[in-house]
Amino acid sequence: MLYNNKSTHQHADHHCHDSCQNITHNHAHNSLHARNINKNHQSNLGRENHDHIQTQTNDLDPPPDEPDQQSPTVKLTWKIQGMDCAHCAQKIENGIKTLPDINQIKMTFSTGKLMVFVPNKNKEIIKLIEDKVVELGYTPIFESSPNHHHEHSHSLDKKALLPLVTLGILIVISYIILLINHDIGKYAFIVTAIIGIIPIAKEAITLTRSGTPFAIETLMSISAIGALFIGAAEEATMVIFLFMIGEMLEGIASNKAKKGISSLVELMPEETVIVVDGNRKTVASHSLKPDDIIEISSGGRLPADVILISEQASIDESALTGESIPVNYLYGDKILAGSLVVDNTIQLKVVSETGQNAVDRILQLIEDAEERKAPIERFIDRFSRYYTPAIALLSLLVMVIPPLLIQTDWYTWIYRGLTLLLIGCPCALVISTPAVITSALSSAAKYGVLIKGGAALEHIGSIKMIAFDKTGTLTEGKPQVTDVINRDITTEHLLTVVAAVESGSHHPLAKAILDYAKQNKIVFTEANNRKAIAGVGIQGDINQETFYVVAPNRLDTLSTQLPQEDAQLIQQLETEGKTVVVVVSHQKLLGIIALQDVLRQDAVSALNQLHQLGLKTLMLTGDNERAAKAIAQQLNIDYRAELLPADKLNEIEKISTTTAIAMVGDGINDSPAMKAATVGIAMGSGTDVALETADAALTKNSLLSLPKLIRLTRFANRNIKQNITIALGIKLIFLITSLFGITGLWLAVLADSGTTAIVTANALRLLKLKK
């Protein structure tokens, strides 16, 4: 609760600070962080002082992808086409590492973006990097500007189909020849296998030279060439053909996984109409600067974060927030990039820098997410580095040891060894986690939740308790009038008197009363001789009559006694956690007004859903015991009251030693506790500073996103475990069956590519998770 026992005393002398508070209020109104500043502005009502916290926010960890700031660097960016899985991204990174003058590389599979940091930008270094990418078998598209979002990729490249179709036709021809003449047919299959293996072997050589010796292409080449040497030409051909089909299926599946991300990119229009001195001209969206005036017609999307300068606009934000009903905005309101204009042509003022709008920030978070890997993902990366060489060594031992030790035939064991080699590719295992994380991040972004990477995703899915800041998180964060009780005058007259006396004040209680009066269409003019009475309240004259608005426990200074019935009523209201003021004239009580920081509309429903999910909940607040208890009872939540910021921090640290706990707050003020928790979750809009400090952010600013987030992350964690079980399980089965000669080469390659397709398809279920 926002107000404690002191609040009724403090209301008495707040008006002496009006001029100072007016400045604070204006600053808050214009600031990006108005909500947080307003909370500090209300600190004289019992909210703890957060001043020292501001210094702690600078202590955040630096972004993982930033190069060393000591040496000057230039960032070059490409869009890479043709990547099928996260393993492809690793191949590109390894390849570019071998080039000279490279400071740092960042390859993001989910967005297909390659970023290379070099000492200076010149045509030679760009050509060198592009040649290396082409040599590795991918197509680089250089992005000349940071906002160049045009998407060229297709889910199925016709050029990629050509080798597959050609090989398929050659296999059919070879099989027909084999039926007519067995000997010639065998040679036909050898020729077909050689034609099929040449591009794969060339890629294997390139990858080996670029630092990726144990790629699937290398293992495939060795197996197919080995099969040719032992006279299994038909099987070698089928292995190559099935491998190509598997690669194609992987490409289709991974492109579907990336569609959720690319749909965000497509929200940004390529061109925008800009208005300069009344003249309209079309410009590239990435050239827009802050303070540019733009005009968007009905059905157009916003290319930047903007402020509305038309009177009003109906805006569809469903692509960013998942909210299907259009939102009505008025003059001066801020609207996020990617939103759709529903009705009229409107004019807006650009407020975001190039590459810094809401959509860019979401994409940046998703790109950064691959840096912040989940613990299980880091383990798999380490495991796969040793797994493939170990299988390759086992394959060699299987080929050599049995024939030497027990004098069995070489053909059988070489064949089994080659089959084992195909099982050595860790593609399915490596993609099992990133595919889920990419799908989960994309799915979450669709309904207004941003998750900062795999580690946050895994931790959120494992939490057992959620702690909430109260003011601005569980409650609206500002007082509202809840009760108006009149004595001897009408309610309308009472509100007219109070509004006239409080008029012009910027104190939160005064503003709440004035807002209430305006909502009830009360007509009033500012009282004469308004002045604060130190330690008592405020007074003002209306029609030569003096009225006082004071705290109930200061009535004795006005020589006014409350009737017993009213004293009991005030006590009851205060027990409910409300702040009470009384209106007095001529030592006579005219009315009682109660105010309270009311619950968010979605708070009760959200907490009920969290309890149904088996989570414990806790409220941490600096308010007094009475006020905290009143809110806690409404929400059926445990609470700790009268906590200083350091106490909140200690409370979270104490709980987190035994229980995985999330801390939900509304931004900077709660950042120490949020950082101490297993996971910090921020309330706030897509451009709020909360995105920088928290592990996840509820961008719709709705608590109902929280149970959705828990369900999604739990589903994702289950999905990761399923994928790892599938990937390792199938590998283990085929390891055993290949060793005993039960399954051959073609089944091994089908198992490898099939498993990769299965785990990717399983991950795609996250995209279809119901909101």
Short mmCIF file of N, CA and C in Angstrom, two decimals, residues 58-211:
data_model
loop_
_atom_site.label_atom_id
_atom_site.label_comp_id
_atom_site.label_asym_id
_atom_site.label_seq_id
_atom_site.Cartn_x
_atom_site.Cartn_y
_atom_site.Cartn_z
N ASN A 58 24.11 1.32 -12.86
CA ASN A 58 25.26 1.44 -13.75
C ASN A 58 26.18 0.24 -13.66
N ASP A 59 25.86 -0.61 -12.71
CA ASP A 59 26.74 -1.75 -12.43
C ASP A 59 26.37 -2.97 -13.25
N LEU A 60 25.55 -2.74 -14.30
CA LEU A 60 25.08 -3.87 -15.09
C LEU A 60 26.23 -4.48 -15.88
N ASP A 61 26.07 -5.79 -16.18
CA ASP A 61 27.08 -6.46 -16.98
C ASP A 61 27.07 -5.89 -18.39
N PRO A 62 28.25 -5.73 -19.01
CA PRO A 62 28.28 -5.21 -20.37
C PRO A 62 27.71 -6.24 -21.33
N PRO A 63 27.17 -5.81 -22.48
CA PRO A 63 26.65 -6.77 -23.42
C PRO A 63 27.75 -7.71 -23.89
N PRO A 64 27.42 -8.98 -24.09
CA PRO A 64 28.45 -9.96 -24.39
C PRO A 64 29.06 -9.81 -25.77
N ASP A 65 28.37 -9.12 -26.68
CA ASP A 65 28.82 -9.11 -28.05
C ASP A 65 29.64 -7.88 -28.40
N GLU A 66 29.93 -7.02 -27.46
CA GLU A 66 30.66 -5.80 -27.77
C GLU A 66 32.15 -6.08 -27.87
N PRO A 67 32.80 -5.57 -28.92
CA PRO A 67 34.24 -5.76 -29.03
C PRO A 67 34.97 -4.87 -28.04
N ASP A 68 36.24 -5.13 -27.92
CA ASP A 68 37.07 -4.33 -27.01
C ASP A 68 37.04 -2.87 -27.42
N GLN A 69 36.64 -2.01 -26.49
CA GLN A 69 36.48 -0.61 -26.79
C GLN A 69 37.82 0.13 -26.92
N GLN A 70 38.92 -0.51 -26.51
CA GLN A 70 40.20 0.16 -26.55
C GLN A 70 40.65 0.39 -27.99
N SER A 71 40.40 -0.60 -28.87
CA SER A 71 40.83 -0.46 -30.25
C SER A 71 39.64 -0.06 -31.11
N PRO A 72 39.84 0.89 -32.07
CA PRO A 72 38.72 1.32 -32.91
C PRO A 72 38.28 0.19 -33.83
N THR A 73 36.97 -0.05 -33.93
CA THR A 73 36.46 -1.12 -34.79
C THR A 73 35.28 -0.62 -35.61
N VAL A 74 35.09 -1.28 -36.76
CA VAL A 74 33.95 -1.01 -37.63
C VAL A 74 33.14 -2.30 -37.72
N LYS A 75 31.82 -2.18 -37.60
CA LYS A 75 30.96 -3.37 -37.67
C LYS A 75 30.42 -3.53 -39.09
N LEU A 76 30.69 -4.67 -39.70
CA LEU A 76 30.14 -5.00 -41.02
C LEU A 76 29.07 -6.07 -40.83
N THR A 77 27.94 -5.91 -41.51
CA THR A 77 26.82 -6.82 -41.32
C THR A 77 26.36 -7.42 -42.64
N TRP A 78 26.11 -8.74 -42.63
CA TRP A 78 25.58 -9.44 -43.80
C TRP A 78 24.35 -10.25 -43.40
N LYS A 79 23.46 -10.45 -44.35
CA LYS A 79 22.37 -11.42 -44.22
C LYS A 79 22.85 -12.67 -44.95
N ILE A 80 22.84 -13.82 -44.28
CA ILE A 80 23.37 -15.05 -44.88
C ILE A 80 22.22 -15.97 -45.29
N GLN A 81 22.21 -16.36 -46.56
CA GLN A 81 21.21 -17.30 -47.07
C GLN A 81 21.79 -18.71 -47.13
N GLY A 82 20.90 -19.70 -46.93
CA GLY A 82 21.30 -21.09 -47.14
C GLY A 82 21.70 -21.84 -45.89
N MET A 83 21.55 -21.22 -44.69
CA MET A 83 21.88 -21.95 -43.45
C MET A 83 20.72 -22.85 -43.06
N ASP A 84 21.05 -24.11 -42.76
CA ASP A 84 20.01 -25.07 -42.37
C ASP A 84 19.88 -25.25 -40.87
N CYS A 85 20.97 -25.07 -40.14
CA CYS A 85 20.92 -25.30 -38.70
C CYS A 85 21.99 -24.48 -37.99
N ALA A 86 21.96 -24.53 -36.67
CA ALA A 86 22.91 -23.75 -35.87
C ALA A 86 24.35 -24.19 -36.16
N HIS A 87 24.51 -25.44 -36.62
CA HIS A 87 25.84 -25.96 -36.96
C HIS A 87 26.43 -25.18 -38.14
N CYS A 88 25.54 -24.76 -39.08
CA CYS A 88 25.99 -23.96 -40.24
C CYS A 88 26.60 -22.64 -39.76
N ALA A 89 25.94 -22.03 -38.77
CA ALA A 89 26.44 -20.77 -38.22
C ALA A 89 27.84 -20.95 -37.64
N GLN A 90 28.04 -22.09 -36.98
CA GLN A 90 29.35 -22.38 -36.38
C GLN A 90 30.42 -22.55 -37.46
N LYS A 91 30.02 -23.18 -38.59
CA LYS A 91 30.96 -23.37 -39.70
C LYS A 91 31.43 -22.01 -40.24
N ILE A 92 30.47 -21.07 -40.39
CA ILE A 92 30.81 -19.75 -40.93
C ILE A 92 31.76 -19.02 -39.96
N GLU A 93 31.43 -19.09 -38.67
CA GLU A 93 32.30 -18.45 -37.66
C GLU A 93 33.72 -19.00 -37.73
N ASN A 94 33.82 -20.33 -37.76
CA ASN A 94 35.14 -20.97 -37.80
C ASN A 94 35.91 -20.57 -39.05
N GLY A 95 35.19 -20.47 -40.18
CA GLY A 95 35.83 -20.11 -41.44
C GLY A 95 36.38 -18.70 -41.43
N ILE A 96 35.59 -17.75 -40.94
CA ILE A 96 36.01 -16.34 -40.96
C ILE A 96 37.12 -16.08 -39.94
N LYS A 97 37.16 -16.88 -38.89
CA LYS A 97 38.24 -16.74 -37.89
C LYS A 97 39.62 -16.91 -38.51
N THR A 98 39.68 -17.66 -39.61
CA THR A 98 40.98 -17.93 -40.24
C THR A 98 41.48 -16.75 -41.08
N LEU A 99 40.61 -15.75 -41.30
CA LEU A 99 40.99 -14.59 -42.13
C LEU A 99 41.79 -13.57 -41.32
N PRO A 100 42.66 -12.78 -42.00
CA PRO A 100 43.42 -11.75 -41.28
C PRO A 100 42.57 -10.52 -40.95
N ASP A 101 43.01 -9.71 -40.00
CA ASP A 101 42.37 -8.43 -39.62
C ASP A 101 40.93 -8.58 -39.15
N ILE A 102 40.63 -9.68 -38.47
CA ILE A 102 39.28 -9.87 -37.92
C ILE A 102 39.36 -9.71 -36.40
N ASN A 103 38.66 -8.70 -35.87
CA ASN A 103 38.68 -8.48 -34.41
C ASN A 103 37.70 -9.40 -33.69
N GLN A 104 36.49 -9.50 -34.25
CA GLN A 104 35.47 -10.32 -33.60
C GLN A 104 34.39 -10.70 -34.61
N ILE A 105 33.76 -11.88 -34.37
CA ILE A 105 32.70 -12.37 -35.26
C ILE A 105 31.48 -12.72 -34.41
N LYS A 106 30.31 -12.42 -34.94
CA LYS A 106 29.08 -12.86 -34.27
C LYS A 106 28.12 -13.34 -35.35
N MET A 107 27.83 -14.63 -35.36
CA MET A 107 26.92 -15.23 -36.35
C MET A 107 25.66 -15.69 -35.64
N THR A 108 24.51 -15.12 -36.00
CA THR A 108 23.24 -15.44 -35.34
C THR A 108 22.38 -16.28 -36.28
N PHE A 109 22.15 -17.53 -35.91
CA PHE A 109 21.37 -18.42 -36.78
C PHE A 109 19.92 -17.97 -36.90
N SER A 110 19.31 -17.57 -35.77
CA SER A 110 17.87 -17.28 -35.76
C SER A 110 17.48 -16.15 -36.70
N THR A 111 18.36 -15.15 -36.86
CA THR A 111 18.05 -14.03 -37.76
C THR A 111 18.89 -14.09 -39.04
N GLY A 112 19.77 -15.09 -39.14
CA GLY A 112 20.60 -15.23 -40.33
C GLY A 112 21.56 -14.08 -40.52
N LYS A 113 21.98 -13.45 -39.42
CA LYS A 113 22.80 -12.24 -39.52
C LYS A 113 24.24 -12.54 -39.11
N LEU A 114 25.17 -12.08 -39.95
CA LEU A 114 26.60 -12.19 -39.66
C LEU A 114 27.14 -10.79 -39.38
N MET A 115 27.76 -10.61 -38.20
CA MET A 115 28.40 -9.34 -37.87
C MET A 115 29.89 -9.58 -37.66
N VAL A 116 30.70 -8.82 -38.38
CA VAL A 116 32.15 -8.95 -38.27
C VAL A 116 32.72 -7.59 -37.89
N PHE A 117 33.52 -7.57 -36.83
CA PHE A 117 34.16 -6.33 -36.37
C PHE A 117 35.59 -6.30 -36.92
N VAL A 118 35.91 -5.26 -37.70
CA VAL A 118 37.23 -5.15 -38.34
C VAL A 118 37.84 -3.79 -37.99
N PRO A 119 39.19 -3.64 -38.12
CA PRO A 119 39.82 -2.36 -37.77
C PRO A 119 39.32 -1.20 -38.62
N ASN A 120 39.10 -1.43 -39.93
CA ASN A 120 38.54 -0.37 -40.78
C ASN A 120 37.81 -0.99 -41.96
N LYS A 121 36.88 -0.20 -42.50
CA LYS A 121 36.03 -0.71 -43.59
C LYS A 121 36.69 -0.42 -44.93
N ASN A 122 36.95 -1.48 -45.71
CA ASN A 122 37.45 -1.29 -47.07
C ASN A 122 36.95 -2.43 -47.95
N LYS A 123 37.02 -2.21 -49.25
CA LYS A 123 36.46 -3.18 -50.20
C LYS A 123 37.17 -4.53 -50.12
N GLU A 124 38.48 -4.49 -49.82
CA GLU A 124 39.26 -5.72 -49.79
C GLU A 124 38.78 -6.67 -48.68
N ILE A 125 38.56 -6.12 -47.47
CA ILE A 125 38.14 -6.97 -46.34
C ILE A 125 36.72 -7.50 -46.57
N ILE A 126 35.85 -6.64 -47.16
CA ILE A 126 34.48 -7.08 -47.45
C ILE A 126 34.50 -8.23 -48.44
N LYS A 127 35.33 -8.07 -49.51
CA LYS A 127 35.41 -9.12 -50.54
C LYS A 127 35.98 -10.42 -49.95
N LEU A 128 36.98 -10.29 -49.08
CA LEU A 128 37.62 -11.44 -48.46
C LEU A 128 36.60 -12.25 -47.64
N ILE A 129 35.80 -11.53 -46.86
CA ILE A 129 34.78 -12.19 -46.01
C ILE A 129 33.71 -12.84 -46.88
N GLU A 130 33.24 -12.10 -47.91
CA GLU A 130 32.18 -12.63 -48.77
C GLU A 130 32.66 -13.86 -49.55
N ASP A 131 33.91 -13.81 -50.01
CA ASP A 131 34.48 -14.97 -50.74
C ASP A 131 34.54 -16.20 -49.84
N LYS A 132 34.89 -15.99 -48.58
CA LYS A 132 34.97 -17.11 -47.64
C LYS A 132 33.58 -17.71 -47.39
N VAL A 133 32.58 -16.85 -47.24
CA VAL A 133 31.20 -17.33 -47.02
C VAL A 133 30.71 -18.11 -48.23
N VAL A 134 30.99 -17.58 -49.45
CA VAL A 134 30.59 -18.27 -50.68
C VAL A 134 31.32 -19.61 -50.79
N GLU A 135 32.61 -19.61 -50.45
CA GLU A 135 33.42 -20.84 -50.48
C GLU A 135 32.82 -21.91 -49.56
N LEU A 136 32.24 -21.47 -48.44
CA LEU A 136 31.63 -22.41 -47.48
C LEU A 136 30.25 -22.88 -47.94
N GLY A 137 29.75 -22.29 -49.06
CA GLY A 137 28.48 -22.77 -49.62
C GLY A 137 27.26 -21.94 -49.27
N TYR A 138 27.47 -20.70 -48.81
CA TYR A 138 26.34 -19.84 -48.44
C TYR A 138 26.37 -18.54 -49.23
N THR A 139 25.25 -17.82 -49.24
CA THR A 139 25.17 -16.57 -49.99
C THR A 139 25.11 -15.38 -49.05
N PRO A 140 26.13 -14.49 -49.09
CA PRO A 140 26.10 -13.31 -48.22
C PRO A 140 25.45 -12.11 -48.93
N ILE A 141 24.60 -11.39 -48.22
CA ILE A 141 24.02 -10.15 -48.75
C ILE A 141 24.44 -9.03 -47.81
N PHE A 142 25.28 -8.12 -48.32
CA PHE A 142 25.84 -7.06 -47.48
C PHE A 142 24.75 -6.05 -47.13
N GLU A 143 24.65 -5.70 -45.83
CA GLU A 143 23.68 -4.70 -45.38
C GLU A 143 24.41 -3.37 -45.24
N SER A 144 24.12 -2.46 -46.17
CA SER A 144 24.85 -1.19 -46.21
C SER A 144 24.45 -0.25 -45.10
N SER A 145 23.23 -0.45 -44.55
CA SER A 145 22.78 0.42 -43.45
C SER A 145 22.26 -0.43 -42.33
N PRO A 146 22.27 0.09 -41.08
CA PRO A 146 21.86 -0.71 -39.93
C PRO A 146 20.40 -1.07 -39.95
N ASN A 147 19.60 -0.38 -40.77
CA ASN A 147 18.17 -0.66 -40.76
C ASN A 147 17.71 -1.40 -42.01
N HIS A 148 18.69 -1.93 -42.74
CA HIS A 148 18.35 -2.62 -44.00
C HIS A 148 17.79 -3.98 -43.65
N HIS A 149 16.45 -4.09 -43.75
CA HIS A 149 15.81 -5.32 -43.26
C HIS A 149 15.26 -6.20 -44.38
N HIS A 150 15.50 -5.83 -45.63
CA HIS A 150 14.81 -6.55 -46.70
C HIS A 150 15.19 -8.02 -46.69
N GLU A 151 14.21 -8.87 -46.75
CA GLU A 151 14.41 -10.31 -46.62
C GLU A 151 14.37 -10.95 -48.00
N HIS A 152 15.45 -11.63 -48.38
CA HIS A 152 15.53 -12.23 -49.71
C HIS A 152 15.31 -13.73 -49.67
N SER A 153 15.42 -14.35 -48.53
CA SER A 153 15.49 -15.81 -48.47
C SER A 153 14.15 -16.46 -48.77
N HIS A 154 14.20 -17.63 -49.30
CA HIS A 154 13.00 -18.42 -49.57
C HIS A 154 13.15 -19.74 -48.84
N SER A 155 11.99 -20.34 -48.50
CA SER A 155 12.04 -21.56 -47.71
C SER A 155 12.67 -22.71 -48.49
N LEU A 156 12.58 -22.66 -49.82
CA LEU A 156 13.16 -23.75 -50.60
C LEU A 156 13.79 -23.16 -51.85
N ASP A 157 15.11 -23.15 -51.92
CA ASP A 157 15.84 -22.57 -53.04
C ASP A 157 15.81 -23.55 -54.21
N LYS A 158 15.44 -23.03 -55.42
CA LYS A 158 15.38 -23.89 -56.60
C LYS A 158 16.76 -24.44 -56.95
N LYS A 159 17.80 -23.62 -56.74
CA LYS A 159 19.17 -24.06 -57.03
C LYS A 159 19.54 -25.26 -56.15
N ALA A 160 19.05 -25.27 -54.90
CA ALA A 160 19.35 -26.36 -53.98
C ALA A 160 18.66 -27.65 -54.42
N LEU A 161 17.53 -27.51 -55.14
CA LEU A 161 16.78 -28.68 -55.60
C LEU A 161 17.46 -29.37 -56.79
N LEU A 162 18.21 -28.58 -57.58
CA LEU A 162 18.78 -29.10 -58.83
C LEU A 162 19.67 -30.33 -58.63
N PRO A 163 20.67 -30.29 -57.70
CA PRO A 163 21.51 -31.48 -57.51
C PRO A 163 20.70 -32.70 -57.05
N LEU A 164 19.68 -32.45 -56.20
CA LEU A 164 18.86 -33.55 -55.68
C LEU A 164 18.08 -34.21 -56.82
N VAL A 165 17.45 -33.40 -57.68
CA VAL A 165 16.66 -33.92 -58.80
C VAL A 165 17.57 -34.65 -59.79
N THR A 166 18.73 -34.03 -60.08
CA THR A 166 19.69 -34.65 -61.01
C THR A 166 20.13 -36.02 -60.51
N LEU A 167 20.49 -36.08 -59.23
CA LEU A 167 20.93 -37.36 -58.65
C LEU A 167 19.79 -38.38 -58.68
N GLY A 168 18.58 -37.94 -58.39
CA GLY A 168 17.42 -38.84 -58.42
C GLY A 168 17.22 -39.45 -59.80
N ILE A 169 17.35 -38.62 -60.84
CA ILE A 169 17.20 -39.11 -62.23
C ILE A 169 18.31 -40.11 -62.56
N LEU A 170 19.55 -39.79 -62.15
CA LEU A 170 20.68 -40.69 -62.43
C LEU A 170 20.51 -42.03 -61.71
N ILE A 171 19.95 -42.00 -60.49
CA ILE A 171 19.72 -43.26 -59.74
C ILE A 171 18.71 -44.13 -60.49
N VAL A 172 17.63 -43.50 -60.98
CA VAL A 172 16.59 -44.25 -61.73
C VAL A 172 17.20 -44.86 -62.98
N ILE A 173 18.01 -44.05 -63.72
CA ILE A 173 18.66 -44.55 -64.95
C ILE A 173 19.60 -45.72 -64.61
N SER A 174 20.40 -45.56 -63.54
CA SER A 174 21.35 -46.61 -63.12
C SER A 174 20.61 -47.90 -62.76
N TYR A 175 19.46 -47.73 -62.08
CA TYR A 175 18.69 -48.92 -61.66
C TYR A 175 18.12 -49.64 -62.88
N ILE A 176 17.67 -48.89 -63.88
CA ILE A 176 17.14 -49.50 -65.12
C ILE A 176 18.26 -50.26 -65.83
N ILE A 177 19.45 -49.62 -65.91
CA ILE A 177 20.62 -50.29 -66.55
C ILE A 177 20.98 -51.56 -65.78
N LEU A 178 20.91 -51.49 -64.42
CA LEU A 178 21.24 -52.66 -63.59
C LEU A 178 20.31 -53.83 -63.89
N LEU A 179 19.03 -53.54 -64.14
CA LEU A 179 18.05 -54.59 -64.45
C LEU A 179 18.34 -55.23 -65.81
N ILE A 180 18.85 -54.39 -66.74
CA ILE A 180 19.15 -54.89 -68.10
C ILE A 180 20.48 -55.65 -68.11
N ASN A 181 21.52 -55.01 -67.52
CA ASN A 181 22.85 -55.62 -67.50
C ASN A 181 23.49 -55.33 -66.14
N HIS A 182 23.68 -56.38 -65.36
CA HIS A 182 24.14 -56.24 -63.98
C HIS A 182 25.51 -55.57 -63.88
N ASP A 183 26.46 -55.99 -64.73
CA ASP A 183 27.82 -55.45 -64.65
C ASP A 183 27.87 -53.97 -65.02
N ILE A 184 27.22 -53.61 -66.14
CA ILE A 184 27.20 -52.20 -66.57
C ILE A 184 26.45 -51.36 -65.53
N GLY A 185 25.40 -51.95 -64.96
CA GLY A 185 24.59 -51.26 -63.93
C GLY A 185 25.42 -50.87 -62.72
N LYS A 186 26.34 -51.78 -62.35
CA LYS A 186 27.23 -51.50 -61.19
C LYS A 186 28.10 -50.28 -61.47
N TYR A 187 28.66 -50.24 -62.73
CA TYR A 187 29.49 -49.09 -63.11
C TYR A 187 28.65 -47.80 -63.15
N ALA A 188 27.42 -47.94 -63.61
CA ALA A 188 26.52 -46.78 -63.66
C ALA A 188 26.32 -46.20 -62.25
N PHE A 189 26.14 -47.09 -61.27
CA PHE A 189 25.96 -46.64 -59.87
C PHE A 189 27.23 -46.00 -59.32
N ILE A 190 28.41 -46.55 -59.74
CA ILE A 190 29.69 -45.95 -59.29
C ILE A 190 29.80 -44.52 -59.81
N VAL A 191 29.49 -44.35 -61.13
CA VAL A 191 29.54 -43.00 -61.74
C VAL A 191 28.56 -42.06 -61.04
N THR A 192 27.34 -42.55 -60.79
CA THR A 192 26.31 -41.74 -60.12
C THR A 192 26.77 -41.32 -58.72
N ALA A 193 27.38 -42.28 -58.00
CA ALA A 193 27.87 -41.98 -56.64
C ALA A 193 28.96 -40.92 -56.68
N ILE A 194 29.88 -41.04 -57.67
CA ILE A 194 30.98 -40.06 -57.78
C ILE A 194 30.42 -38.67 -58.09
N ILE A 195 29.44 -38.61 -59.02
CA ILE A 195 28.81 -37.32 -59.37
C ILE A 195 28.16 -36.71 -58.12
N GLY A 196 27.51 -37.56 -57.32
CA GLY A 196 26.83 -37.08 -56.11
C GLY A 196 27.80 -36.64 -55.02
N ILE A 197 28.93 -37.35 -54.92
CA ILE A 197 29.85 -37.08 -53.79
C ILE A 197 30.75 -35.88 -54.05
N ILE A 198 30.98 -35.51 -55.32
CA ILE A 198 31.93 -34.43 -55.63
C ILE A 198 31.58 -33.12 -54.89
N PRO A 199 30.35 -32.58 -55.01
CA PRO A 199 30.06 -31.31 -54.30
C PRO A 199 30.17 -31.44 -52.78
N ILE A 200 29.78 -32.61 -52.25
CA ILE A 200 29.85 -32.82 -50.79
C ILE A 200 31.30 -32.89 -50.33
N ALA A 201 32.13 -33.60 -51.10
CA ALA A 201 33.55 -33.74 -50.76
C ALA A 201 34.27 -32.39 -50.85
N LYS A 202 33.92 -31.59 -51.88
CA LYS A 202 34.52 -30.24 -52.02
C LYS A 202 34.20 -29.39 -50.79
N GLU A 203 32.95 -29.48 -50.34
CA GLU A 203 32.54 -28.70 -49.16
C GLU A 203 33.27 -29.21 -47.91
N ALA A 204 33.43 -30.53 -47.83
CA ALA A 204 34.13 -31.13 -46.68
C ALA A 204 35.58 -30.63 -46.61
N ILE A 205 36.24 -30.55 -47.79
CA ILE A 205 37.63 -30.07 -47.83
C ILE A 205 37.69 -28.60 -47.38
N THR A 206 36.75 -27.79 -47.90
CA THR A 206 36.69 -26.36 -47.52
C THR A 206 36.50 -26.20 -46.02
N LEU A 207 35.57 -26.98 -45.46
CA LEU A 207 35.27 -26.89 -44.02
C LEU A 207 36.46 -27.33 -43.18
N THR A 208 37.14 -28.38 -43.63
CA THR A 208 38.32 -28.86 -42.89
C THR A 208 39.41 -27.79 -42.87
N ARG A 209 39.63 -27.14 -44.03
CA ARG A 209 40.62 -26.06 -44.11
C ARG A 209 40.20 -24.85 -43.28
N SER A 210 38.86 -24.69 -43.09
CA SER A 210 38.34 -23.53 -42.33
C SER A 210 38.19 -23.80 -40.84
N GLY A 211 38.63 -24.96 -40.39
CA GLY A 211 38.61 -25.22 -38.94
C GLY A 211 37.46 -26.07 -38.46
#
